[in-house]
Amino acid sequence: MKSAVYWHFESKEGLLAAVLEETATAWIDGILASVHQTGDPRERLSRAVAGMRDLVETRPALLRLLQSMLLERTGENAETRAVLVRVFDHARAALTDGIAEVIGIRPPGLATVAALVLASLDGIFLQHQLRRDPAELDRLFGELERAI
């Protein structure tokens, strides 16, 4: 069994990176599927923000894993860095497309705005880990949605 794992993934790090990429991609694709349901663009934006909030509240282990891999593994492992770049790029592209749809145009710098939204999600996650205050979570995600 161990040899089969190493044949497919070369290392434990490769297995972890594959699981992380699959899990994060499934989460992003799930939000996209929800967003592309019926409704006006503002309703779809609200569903996207709700999907981000759901990640913070119900799947914090995924965010902790992403952050710990980023902080601890990317300096020494190019494969892990490549996986995290793909996950981030996929999330940023999904946000960029969604925002463009909501506002009806694709202005220059929109990918940077999407990257800032992802950075805000990280910050909101850290605040929630510290405070565990649902009212603060309401406020932060409300502000994020208004900012978008």
JSON list of C-alpha atoms in Angstrom, two decimals:
[
{"chain": "A", "resi": 1, "resn": "MET", "atom": "CA", "xyz": [0.00, 0.00, 0.00]},
{"chain": "A", "resi": 2, "resn": "LYS", "atom": "CA", "xyz": [2.77, 2.44, 0.94]},
{"chain": "A", "resi": 3, "resn": "SER", "atom": "CA", "xyz": [4.54, 1.83, -2.38]},
{"chain": "A", "resi": 4, "resn": "ALA", "atom": "CA", "xyz": [1.30, 2.53, -4.27]},
{"chain": "A", "resi": 5, "resn": "VAL", "atom": "CA", "xyz": [0.93, 5.87, -2.49]},
{"chain": "A", "resi": 6, "resn": "TYR", "atom": "CA", "xyz": [4.50, 6.84, -3.31]},
{"chain": "A", "resi": 7, "resn": "TRP", "atom": "CA", "xyz": [4.08, 5.66, -6.91]},
{"chain": "A", "resi": 8, "resn": "HIS", "atom": "CA", "xyz": [1.11, 8.03, -7.35]},
{"chain": "A", "resi": 9, "resn": "PHE", "atom": "CA", "xyz": [2.27, 10.93, -5.20]},
{"chain": "A", "resi": 10, "resn": "GLU", "atom": "CA", "xyz": [6.05, 10.47, -4.75]},
{"chain": "A", "resi": 11, "resn": "SER", "atom": "CA", "xyz": [5.84, 11.63, -1.11]},
{"chain": "A", "resi": 12, "resn": "LYS", "atom": "CA", "xyz": [3.57, 12.36, 1.83]},
{"chain": "A", "resi": 13, "resn": "GLU", "atom": "CA", "xyz": [3.88, 16.01, 0.87]},
{"chain": "A", "resi": 14, "resn": "GLY", "atom": "CA", "xyz": [2.59, 15.19, -2.61]},
{"chain": "A", "resi": 15, "resn": "LEU", "atom": "CA", "xyz": [-0.38, 13.33, -1.17]},
{"chain": "A", "resi": 16, "resn": "LEU", "atom": "CA", "xyz": [-1.20, 16.22, 1.17]},
{"chain": "A", "resi": 17, "resn": "ALA", "atom": "CA", "xyz": [-0.89, 18.71, -1.68]},
{"chain": "A", "resi": 18, "resn": "ALA", "atom": "CA", "xyz": [-3.22, 16.63, -3.88]},
{"chain": "A", "resi": 19, "resn": "VAL", "atom": "CA", "xyz": [-5.83, 16.37, -1.11]},
{"chain": "A", "resi": 20, "resn": "LEU", "atom": "CA", "xyz": [-5.57, 20.10, -0.45]},
{"chain": "A", "resi": 21, "resn": "GLU", "atom": "CA", "xyz": [-5.96, 21.00, -4.11]},
{"chain": "A", "resi": 22, "resn": "GLU", "atom": "CA", "xyz": [-8.92, 18.66, -4.58]},
{"chain": "A", "resi": 23, "resn": "THR", "atom": "CA", "xyz": [-10.68, 19.94, -1.47]},
{"chain": "A", "resi": 24, "resn": "ALA", "atom": "CA", "xyz": [-10.10, 23.62, -2.23]},
{"chain": "A", "resi": 25, "resn": "THR", "atom": "CA", "xyz": [-11.13, 23.19, -5.87]},
{"chain": "A", "resi": 26, "resn": "ALA", "atom": "CA", "xyz": [-14.32, 21.41, -4.83]},
{"chain": "A", "resi": 27, "resn": "TRP", "atom": "CA", "xyz": [-15.13, 24.27, -2.45]},
{"chain": "A", "resi": 28, "resn": "ILE", "atom": "CA", "xyz": [-14.52, 26.92, -5.14]},
{"chain": "A", "resi": 29, "resn": "ASP", "atom": "CA", "xyz": [-16.53, 24.97, -7.71]},
{"chain": "A", "resi": 30, "resn": "GLY", "atom": "CA", "xyz": [-19.36, 24.55, -5.19]},
{"chain": "A", "resi": 31, "resn": "ILE", "atom": "CA", "xyz": [-19.55, 28.29, -4.68]},
{"chain": "A", "resi": 32, "resn": "LEU", "atom": "CA", "xyz": [-19.51, 28.81, -8.45]},
{"chain": "A", "resi": 33, "resn": "ALA", "atom": "CA", "xyz": [-22.37, 26.35, -8.89]},
{"chain": "A", "resi": 34, "resn": "SER", "atom": "CA", "xyz": [-24.37, 28.18, -6.21]},
{"chain": "A", "resi": 35, "resn": "VAL", "atom": "CA", "xyz": [-23.62, 31.58, -7.71]},
{"chain": "A", "resi": 36, "resn": "HIS", "atom": "CA", "xyz": [-24.72, 30.53, -11.19]},
{"chain": "A", "resi": 37, "resn": "GLN", "atom": "CA", "xyz": [-28.17, 29.54, -10.01]},
{"chain": "A", "resi": 38, "resn": "THR", "atom": "CA", "xyz": [-31.02, 31.86, -10.85]},
{"chain": "A", "resi": 39, "resn": "GLY", "atom": "CA", "xyz": [-31.21, 35.32, -9.40]},
{"chain": "A", "resi": 40, "resn": "ASP", "atom": "CA", "xyz": [-30.00, 38.78, -10.18]},
{"chain": "A", "resi": 41, "resn": "PRO", "atom": "CA", "xyz": [-26.29, 39.56, -9.97]},
{"chain": "A", "resi": 42, "resn": "ARG", "atom": "CA", "xyz": [-26.57, 41.00, -6.44]},
{"chain": "A", "resi": 43, "resn": "GLU", "atom": "CA", "xyz": [-28.26, 37.81, -5.19]},
{"chain": "A", "resi": 44, "resn": "ARG", "atom": "CA", "xyz": [-25.46, 35.77, -6.76]},
{"chain": "A", "resi": 45, "resn": "LEU", "atom": "CA", "xyz": [-22.87, 37.99, -5.06]},
{"chain": "A", "resi": 46, "resn": "SER", "atom": "CA", "xyz": [-24.63, 37.42, -1.74]},
{"chain": "A", "resi": 47, "resn": "ARG", "atom": "CA", "xyz": [-24.46, 33.65, -2.31]},
{"chain": "A", "resi": 48, "resn": "ALA", "atom": "CA", "xyz": [-20.74, 33.89, -3.10]},
{"chain": "A", "resi": 49, "resn": "VAL", "atom": "CA", "xyz": [-20.08, 35.83, 0.11]},
{"chain": "A", "resi": 50, "resn": "ALA", "atom": "CA", "xyz": [-22.25, 33.32, 2.00]},
{"chain": "A", "resi": 51, "resn": "GLY", "atom": "CA", "xyz": [-20.06, 30.54, 0.58]},
{"chain": "A", "resi": 52, "resn": "MET", "atom": "CA", "xyz": [-16.96, 32.30, 1.88]},
{"chain": "A", "resi": 53, "resn": "ARG", "atom": "CA", "xyz": [-18.60, 32.71, 5.27]},
{"chain": "A", "resi": 54, "resn": "ASP", "atom": "CA", "xyz": [-19.57, 29.05, 5.29]},
{"chain": "A", "resi": 55, "resn": "LEU", "atom": "CA", "xyz": [-15.93, 28.14, 4.77]},
{"chain": "A", "resi": 56, "resn": "VAL", "atom": "CA", "xyz": [-14.89, 30.27, 7.76]},
{"chain": "A", "resi": 57, "resn": "GLU", "atom": "CA", "xyz": [-17.60, 28.88, 10.01]},
{"chain": "A", "resi": 58, "resn": "THR", "atom": "CA", "xyz": [-17.91, 25.23, 9.03]},
{"chain": "A", "resi": 59, "resn": "ARG", "atom": "CA", "xyz": [-14.61, 24.31, 7.36]},
{"chain": "A", "resi": 60, "resn": "PRO", "atom": "CA", "xyz": [-11.92, 26.14, 9.28]},
{"chain": "A", "resi": 61, "resn": "ALA", "atom": "CA", "xyz": [-9.59, 23.14, 8.99]},
{"chain": "A", "resi": 62, "resn": "LEU", "atom": "CA", "xyz": [-9.28, 23.75, 5.24]},
{"chain": "A", "resi": 63, "resn": "LEU", "atom": "CA", "xyz": [-8.25, 27.37, 5.79]},
{"chain": "A", "resi": 64, "resn": "ARG", "atom": "CA", "xyz": [-5.83, 26.39, 8.57]},
{"chain": "A", "resi": 65, "resn": "LEU", "atom": "CA", "xyz": [-4.29, 23.77, 6.29]},
{"chain": "A", "resi": 66, "resn": "LEU", "atom": "CA", "xyz": [-3.93, 26.24, 3.42]},
{"chain": "A", "resi": 67, "resn": "GLN", "atom": "CA", "xyz": [-2.31, 28.80, 5.69]},
{"chain": "A", "resi": 68, "resn": "SER", "atom": "CA", "xyz": [0.01, 26.36, 7.42]},
{"chain": "A", "resi": 69, "resn": "MET", "atom": "CA", "xyz": [1.15, 24.87, 4.12]},
{"chain": "A", "resi": 70, "resn": "LEU", "atom": "CA", "xyz": [1.75, 28.35, 2.76]},
{"chain": "A", "resi": 71, "resn": "LEU", "atom": "CA", "xyz": [3.74, 29.44, 5.79]},
{"chain": "A", "resi": 72, "resn": "GLU", "atom": "CA", "xyz": [5.62, 26.24, 6.51]},
{"chain": "A", "resi": 73, "resn": "ARG", "atom": "CA", "xyz": [6.07, 24.36, 3.24]},
{"chain": "A", "resi": 74, "resn": "THR", "atom": "CA", "xyz": [6.33, 26.69, 0.27]},
{"chain": "A", "resi": 75, "resn": "GLY", "atom": "CA", "xyz": [9.87, 27.77, 1.08]},
{"chain": "A", "resi": 76, "resn": "GLU", "atom": "CA", "xyz": [11.18, 24.24, 0.87]},
{"chain": "A", "resi": 77, "resn": "ASN", "atom": "CA", "xyz": [8.80, 22.49, -1.52]},
{"chain": "A", "resi": 78, "resn": "ALA", "atom": "CA", "xyz": [8.19, 23.75, -5.05]},
{"chain": "A", "resi": 79, "resn": "GLU", "atom": "CA", "xyz": [5.39, 21.21, -5.60]},
{"chain": "A", "resi": 80, "resn": "THR", "atom": "CA", "xyz": [3.43, 22.53, -2.62]},
{"chain": "A", "resi": 81, "resn": "ARG", "atom": "CA", "xyz": [3.98, 26.11, -3.76]},
{"chain": "A", "resi": 82, "resn": "ALA", "atom": "CA", "xyz": [2.71, 25.21, -7.25]},
{"chain": "A", "resi": 83, "resn": "VAL", "atom": "CA", "xyz": [-0.44, 23.62, -5.80]},
{"chain": "A", "resi": 84, "resn": "LEU", "atom": "CA", "xyz": [-1.15, 26.66, -3.64]},
{"chain": "A", "resi": 85, "resn": "VAL", "atom": "CA", "xyz": [-0.61, 28.98, -6.61]},
{"chain": "A", "resi": 86, "resn": "ARG", "atom": "CA", "xyz": [-3.10, 26.94, -8.66]},
{"chain": "A", "resi": 87, "resn": "VAL", "atom": "CA", "xyz": [-5.67, 27.05, -5.84]},
{"chain": "A", "resi": 88, "resn": "PHE", "atom": "CA", "xyz": [-5.20, 30.78, -5.35]},
{"chain": "A", "resi": 89, "resn": "ASP", "atom": "CA", "xyz": [-5.35, 31.48, -9.11]},
{"chain": "A", "resi": 90, "resn": "HIS", "atom": "CA", "xyz": [-8.53, 29.40, -9.44]},
{"chain": "A", "resi": 91, "resn": "ALA", "atom": "CA", "xyz": [-10.18, 31.29, -6.57]},
{"chain": "A", "resi": 92, "resn": "ARG", "atom": "CA", "xyz": [-9.02, 34.66, -7.91]},
{"chain": "A", "resi": 93, "resn": "ALA", "atom": "CA", "xyz": [-10.30, 33.88, -11.43]},
{"chain": "A", "resi": 94, "resn": "ALA", "atom": "CA", "xyz": [-13.67, 32.77, -10.04]},
{"chain": "A", "resi": 95, "resn": "LEU", "atom": "CA", "xyz": [-13.96, 35.98, -8.02]},
{"chain": "A", "resi": 96, "resn": "THR", "atom": "CA", "xyz": [-12.85, 38.13, -10.94]},
{"chain": "A", "resi": 97, "resn": "ASP", "atom": "CA", "xyz": [-15.47, 36.58, -13.23]},
{"chain": "A", "resi": 98, "resn": "GLY", "atom": "CA", "xyz": [-18.18, 36.88, -10.58]},
{"chain": "A", "resi": 99, "resn": "ILE", "atom": "CA", "xyz": [-17.44, 40.51, -9.81]},
{"chain": "A", "resi": 100, "resn": "ALA", "atom": "CA", "xyz": [-17.33, 41.38, -13.52]},
{"chain": "A", "resi": 101, "resn": "GLU", "atom": "CA", "xyz": [-20.73, 39.77, -13.93]},
{"chain": "A", "resi": 102, "resn": "VAL", "atom": "CA", "xyz": [-22.20, 41.72, -10.99]},
{"chain": "A", "resi": 103, "resn": "ILE", "atom": "CA", "xyz": [-20.90, 45.10, -12.12]},
{"chain": "A", "resi": 104, "resn": "GLY", "atom": "CA", "xyz": [-21.39, 44.44, -15.82]},
{"chain": "A", "resi": 105, "resn": "ILE", "atom": "CA", "xyz": [-17.84, 45.35, -16.87]},
{"chain": "A", "resi": 106, "resn": "ARG", "atom": "CA", "xyz": [-14.30, 44.02, -16.50]},
{"chain": "A", "resi": 107, "resn": "PRO", "atom": "CA", "xyz": [-12.22, 47.04, -15.55]},
{"chain": "A", "resi": 108, "resn": "PRO", "atom": "CA", "xyz": [-8.42, 46.99, -15.38]},
{"chain": "A", "resi": 109, "resn": "GLY", "atom": "CA", "xyz": [-7.18, 45.83, -12.00]},
{"chain": "A", "resi": 110, "resn": "LEU", "atom": "CA", "xyz": [-10.15, 43.58, -11.30]},
{"chain": "A", "resi": 111, "resn": "ALA", "atom": "CA", "xyz": [-7.89, 40.60, -10.62]},
{"chain": "A", "resi": 112, "resn": "THR", "atom": "CA", "xyz": [-6.15, 42.70, -7.97]},
{"chain": "A", "resi": 113, "resn": "VAL", "atom": "CA", "xyz": [-9.51, 43.47, -6.38]},
{"chain": "A", "resi": 114, "resn": "ALA", "atom": "CA", "xyz": [-10.25, 39.74, -6.31]},
{"chain": "A", "resi": 115, "resn": "ALA", "atom": "CA", "xyz": [-6.85, 39.08, -4.69]},
{"chain": "A", "resi": 116, "resn": "LEU", "atom": "CA", "xyz": [-7.72, 41.68, -2.04]},
{"chain": "A", "resi": 117, "resn": "VAL", "atom": "CA", "xyz": [-11.04, 39.94, -1.42]},
{"chain": "A", "resi": 118, "resn": "LEU", "atom": "CA", "xyz": [-9.13, 36.70, -0.81]},
{"chain": "A", "resi": 119, "resn": "ALA", "atom": "CA", "xyz": [-6.77, 38.53, 1.55]},
{"chain": "A", "resi": 120, "resn": "SER", "atom": "CA", "xyz": [-9.82, 39.92, 3.35]},
{"chain": "A", "resi": 121, "resn": "LEU", "atom": "CA", "xyz": [-11.17, 36.38, 3.68]},
{"chain": "A", "resi": 122, "resn": "ASP", "atom": "CA", "xyz": [-7.92, 35.38, 5.38]},
{"chain": "A", "resi": 123, "resn": "GLY", "atom": "CA", "xyz": [-8.18, 38.34, 7.74]},
{"chain": "A", "resi": 124, "resn": "ILE", "atom": "CA", "xyz": [-11.81, 37.59, 8.56]},
{"chain": "A", "resi": 125, "resn": "PHE", "atom": "CA", "xyz": [-10.88, 33.97, 9.23]},
{"chain": "A", "resi": 126, "resn": "LEU", "atom": "CA", "xyz": [-8.12, 35.01, 11.64]},
{"chain": "A", "resi": 127, "resn": "GLN", "atom": "CA", "xyz": [-10.47, 37.42, 13.44]},
{"chain": "A", "resi": 128, "resn": "HIS", "atom": "CA", "xyz": [-13.08, 34.70, 13.77]},
{"chain": "A", "resi": 129, "resn": "GLN", "atom": "CA", "xyz": [-10.52, 32.27, 15.17]},
{"chain": "A", "resi": 130, "resn": "LEU", "atom": "CA", "xyz": [-9.62, 34.86, 17.81]},
{"chain": "A", "resi": 131, "resn": "ARG", "atom": "CA", "xyz": [-13.02, 36.27, 18.71]},
{"chain": "A", "resi": 132, "resn": "ARG", "atom": "CA", "xyz": [-15.66, 33.63, 17.83]},
{"chain": "A", "resi": 133, "resn": "ASP", "atom": "CA", "xyz": [-18.21, 36.44, 17.66]},
{"chain": "A", "resi": 134, "resn": "PRO", "atom": "CA", "xyz": [-21.06, 35.82, 15.18]},
{"chain": "A", "resi": 135, "resn": "ALA", "atom": "CA", "xyz": [-22.08, 39.50, 15.25]},
{"chain": "A", "resi": 136, "resn": "GLU", "atom": "CA", "xyz": [-18.55, 40.51, 14.26]},
{"chain": "A", "resi": 137, "resn": "LEU", "atom": "CA", "xyz": [-18.64, 37.91, 11.49]},
{"chain": "A", "resi": 138, "resn": "ASP", "atom": "CA", "xyz": [-21.93, 39.42, 10.24]},
{"chain": "A", "resi": 139, "resn": "ARG", "atom": "CA", "xyz": [-20.36, 42.87, 10.23]},
{"chain": "A", "resi": 140, "resn": "LEU", "atom": "CA", "xyz": [-17.15, 41.82, 8.49]},
{"chain": "A", "resi": 141, "resn": "PHE", "atom": "CA", "xyz": [-18.84, 39.83, 5.74]},
{"chain": "A", "resi": 142, "resn": "GLY", "atom": "CA", "xyz": [-21.41, 42.60, 5.29]},
{"chain": "A", "resi": 143, "resn": "GLU", "atom": "CA", "xyz": [-18.59, 45.10, 4.80]},
{"chain": "A", "resi": 144, "resn": "LEU", "atom": "CA", "xyz": [-16.80, 42.72, 2.41]},
{"chain": "A", "resi": 145, "resn": "GLU", "atom": "CA", "xyz": [-19.94, 42.34, 0.30]},
{"chain": "A", "resi": 146, "resn": "ARG", "atom": "CA", "xyz": [-20.46, 46.12, 0.20]},
{"chain": "A", "resi": 147, "resn": "ALA", "atom": "CA", "xyz": [-16.81, 46.62, -0.76]},
{"chain": "A", "resi": 148, "resn": "ILE", "atom": "CA", "xyz": [-17.12, 44.18, -3.65]}
]
